[in-house]
Amino acid sequence: MAEVLSLDSIRLGGTARTREEAITEAGELLVAAGAVTQDYIQAMHDREQSVSTFMGNYLAIPHGTNEAKDSILGSALSVIRYDEPIDWGGNETRFVIGIAGKDGGHLEILSSVAIVFSDEDNVDALLKAETPEELARLLGDVNE
């Protein structure tokens, strides 16, 4: 099985300043990873317009709509940490994790990510991570 999260898909200094830019930034990393087609990014925006993907503890997990499943080539994550919080519908967001799940594979991935972010000590450690390798290690078993 291919890795769901590669080091190339982790960015410690995101450049987006708005929720819309952050969704595009996360989507572009998924495209670069070969996990989705360019169309998937619009589906991520469409999903956000219908329901916020903010999860709490500085985390948003934008993902495409069910109609976009044909745009998904493989399961993958993109992880972007922002030095300055992004306003996500009134919530401070420092982590944007783009997700694409082939054949329902995203549900297990989402569960792993949610468990990590449910612990504030983990979130603090993720905020202090200095390298993509450290951040990947802190995220735990998303590749298992």
Coordinates of C-alpha atoms in Angstrom, one line a residue:
M1 CA 0.0 0.0 0.0
A2 CA 1.3 3.5 -0.9
E3 CA 1.9 6.0 1.8
V4 CA -1.1 8.2 2.5
L5 CA 1.1 11.0 3.8
S6 CA 4.4 11.7 2.2
L7 CA 6.9 14.3 3.4
D8 CA 6.4 16.2 0.1
S9 CA 2.8 16.8 1.2
I10 CA 3.6 18.5 4.4
R11 CA 4.2 22.3 4.5
L12 CA 5.2 24.0 7.8
G13 CA 4.7 27.5 6.6
G14 CA 1.5 27.8 4.7
T15 CA 1.1 31.0 2.6
A16 CA -2.7 31.2 2.5
R17 CA -4.4 34.0 4.4
T18 CA -8.1 33.1 3.8
R19 CA -10.1 29.9 4.2
E20 CA -10.5 29.7 0.4
E21 CA -6.8 30.1 -0.3
A22 CA -6.1 27.4 2.4
I23 CA -8.4 25.0 0.7
T24 CA -6.8 25.6 -2.6
E25 CA -3.3 25.3 -1.1
A26 CA -4.2 21.9 0.5
G27 CA -5.8 20.7 -2.7
E28 CA -2.8 21.7 -4.8
L29 CA -0.6 19.4 -2.6
L30 CA -3.0 16.5 -3.2
V31 CA -2.8 17.2 -7.0
A32 CA 1.0 17.3 -6.8
A33 CA 1.0 14.0 -4.9
G34 CA -0.9 12.4 -7.8
A35 CA -3.9 11.6 -5.5
V36 CA -6.5 13.7 -7.2
T37 CA -7.3 15.6 -10.4
Q38 CA -7.5 19.4 -10.5
D39 CA -11.3 19.1 -10.5
Y40 CA -11.1 17.8 -6.9
I41 CA -10.1 21.3 -5.6
Q42 CA -13.4 22.8 -6.7
A43 CA -15.2 19.9 -5.0
M44 CA -13.3 20.8 -1.8
H45 CA -14.7 24.4 -2.1
D46 CA -18.2 23.0 -2.8
R47 CA -18.1 20.9 0.3
E48 CA -17.0 23.9 2.4
Q49 CA -19.9 25.9 1.1
S50 CA -22.4 23.3 2.3
V51 CA -20.8 22.5 5.6
S52 CA -17.7 23.8 7.5
T53 CA -14.8 21.3 7.8
F54 CA -13.5 23.0 10.9
M55 CA -13.0 20.3 13.5
G56 CA -11.8 22.2 16.6
N57 CA -8.3 22.5 18.2
Y58 CA -7.1 24.7 15.3
L59 CA -7.9 22.0 12.7
A60 CA -9.8 22.0 9.5
I61 CA -10.1 19.0 7.2
P62 CA -11.3 20.1 3.8
H63 CA -12.3 17.3 1.4
G64 CA -14.3 16.9 -1.7
T65 CA -18.0 16.1 -2.1
N66 CA -19.3 12.6 -2.8
E67 CA -19.9 13.6 -6.4
A68 CA -16.1 14.1 -6.8
K69 CA -15.1 10.5 -6.1
D70 CA -14.2 10.1 -9.8
S71 CA -11.6 12.8 -9.3
I72 CA -9.8 10.7 -6.6
L73 CA -6.9 8.6 -8.0
G74 CA -5.6 7.4 -4.6
S75 CA -5.9 8.0 -0.9
A76 CA -3.7 10.8 0.4
L77 CA -3.3 13.6 2.9
S78 CA -1.8 17.1 2.7
V79 CA -0.9 18.8 5.9
I80 CA -0.3 22.6 6.1
R81 CA 0.6 24.4 9.3
Y82 CA 0.1 28.2 9.4
D83 CA 2.2 30.5 11.5
E84 CA -0.7 33.0 11.8
P85 CA -4.2 31.6 12.4
I86 CA -6.6 31.6 9.5
D87 CA -10.2 32.7 10.2
W88 CA -12.3 29.6 9.3
G89 CA -15.8 30.8 9.7
G90 CA -15.0 32.5 13.1
N91 CA -12.6 29.8 14.3
E92 CA -8.9 30.1 14.5
T93 CA -7.2 27.5 12.3
R94 CA -3.5 26.7 12.3
F95 CA -3.7 23.2 10.6
V96 CA -5.4 22.4 7.3
I97 CA -5.3 18.8 6.4
G98 CA -6.6 18.1 2.9
I99 CA -7.9 14.6 2.5
A100 CA -8.8 12.3 -0.4
G101 CA -9.9 8.8 0.2
K102 CA -10.2 6.2 -2.5
D103 CA -13.0 3.6 -2.0
G104 CA -13.9 4.9 1.5
G105 CA -10.3 4.8 2.7
H106 CA -10.6 8.3 4.1
L107 CA -12.7 7.2 7.1
E108 CA -9.9 5.4 8.9
I109 CA -7.5 8.2 8.0
L110 CA -10.0 10.8 9.4
S111 CA -10.3 8.8 12.6
S112 CA -6.5 8.6 13.1
V113 CA -6.2 12.4 12.6
A114 CA -9.1 13.2 14.9
I115 CA -7.6 11.1 17.7
V116 CA -4.3 13.0 17.5
F117 CA -6.0 16.4 17.5
S118 CA -8.3 15.5 20.4
D119 CA -5.3 15.8 22.7
E120 CA -4.2 19.3 23.4
D121 CA -0.7 18.1 24.3
N122 CA -0.4 16.6 20.8
V123 CA -1.7 19.8 19.2
D124 CA 1.0 21.8 21.2
A125 CA 3.7 19.4 20.0
L126 CA 2.4 19.7 16.4
L127 CA 2.6 23.5 16.7
K128 CA 6.2 23.2 17.8
A129 CA 7.4 20.7 15.2
E130 CA 10.4 22.0 13.3
T131 CA 10.5 19.6 10.4
P132 CA 8.1 17.7 8.2
E133 CA 9.5 14.5 9.5
E134 CA 8.8 15.5 13.1
L135 CA 5.2 16.6 12.2
A136 CA 4.6 13.3 10.3
R137 CA 5.9 11.3 13.3
L138 CA 3.6 13.2 15.6
L139 CA 0.6 12.4 13.4
G140 CA 1.2 8.8 14.1
D141 CA -0.2 5.9 12.2
V142 CA -1.9 7.5 9.2
N143 CA 0.3 5.4 6.9
E144 CA -0.5 2.1 8.5

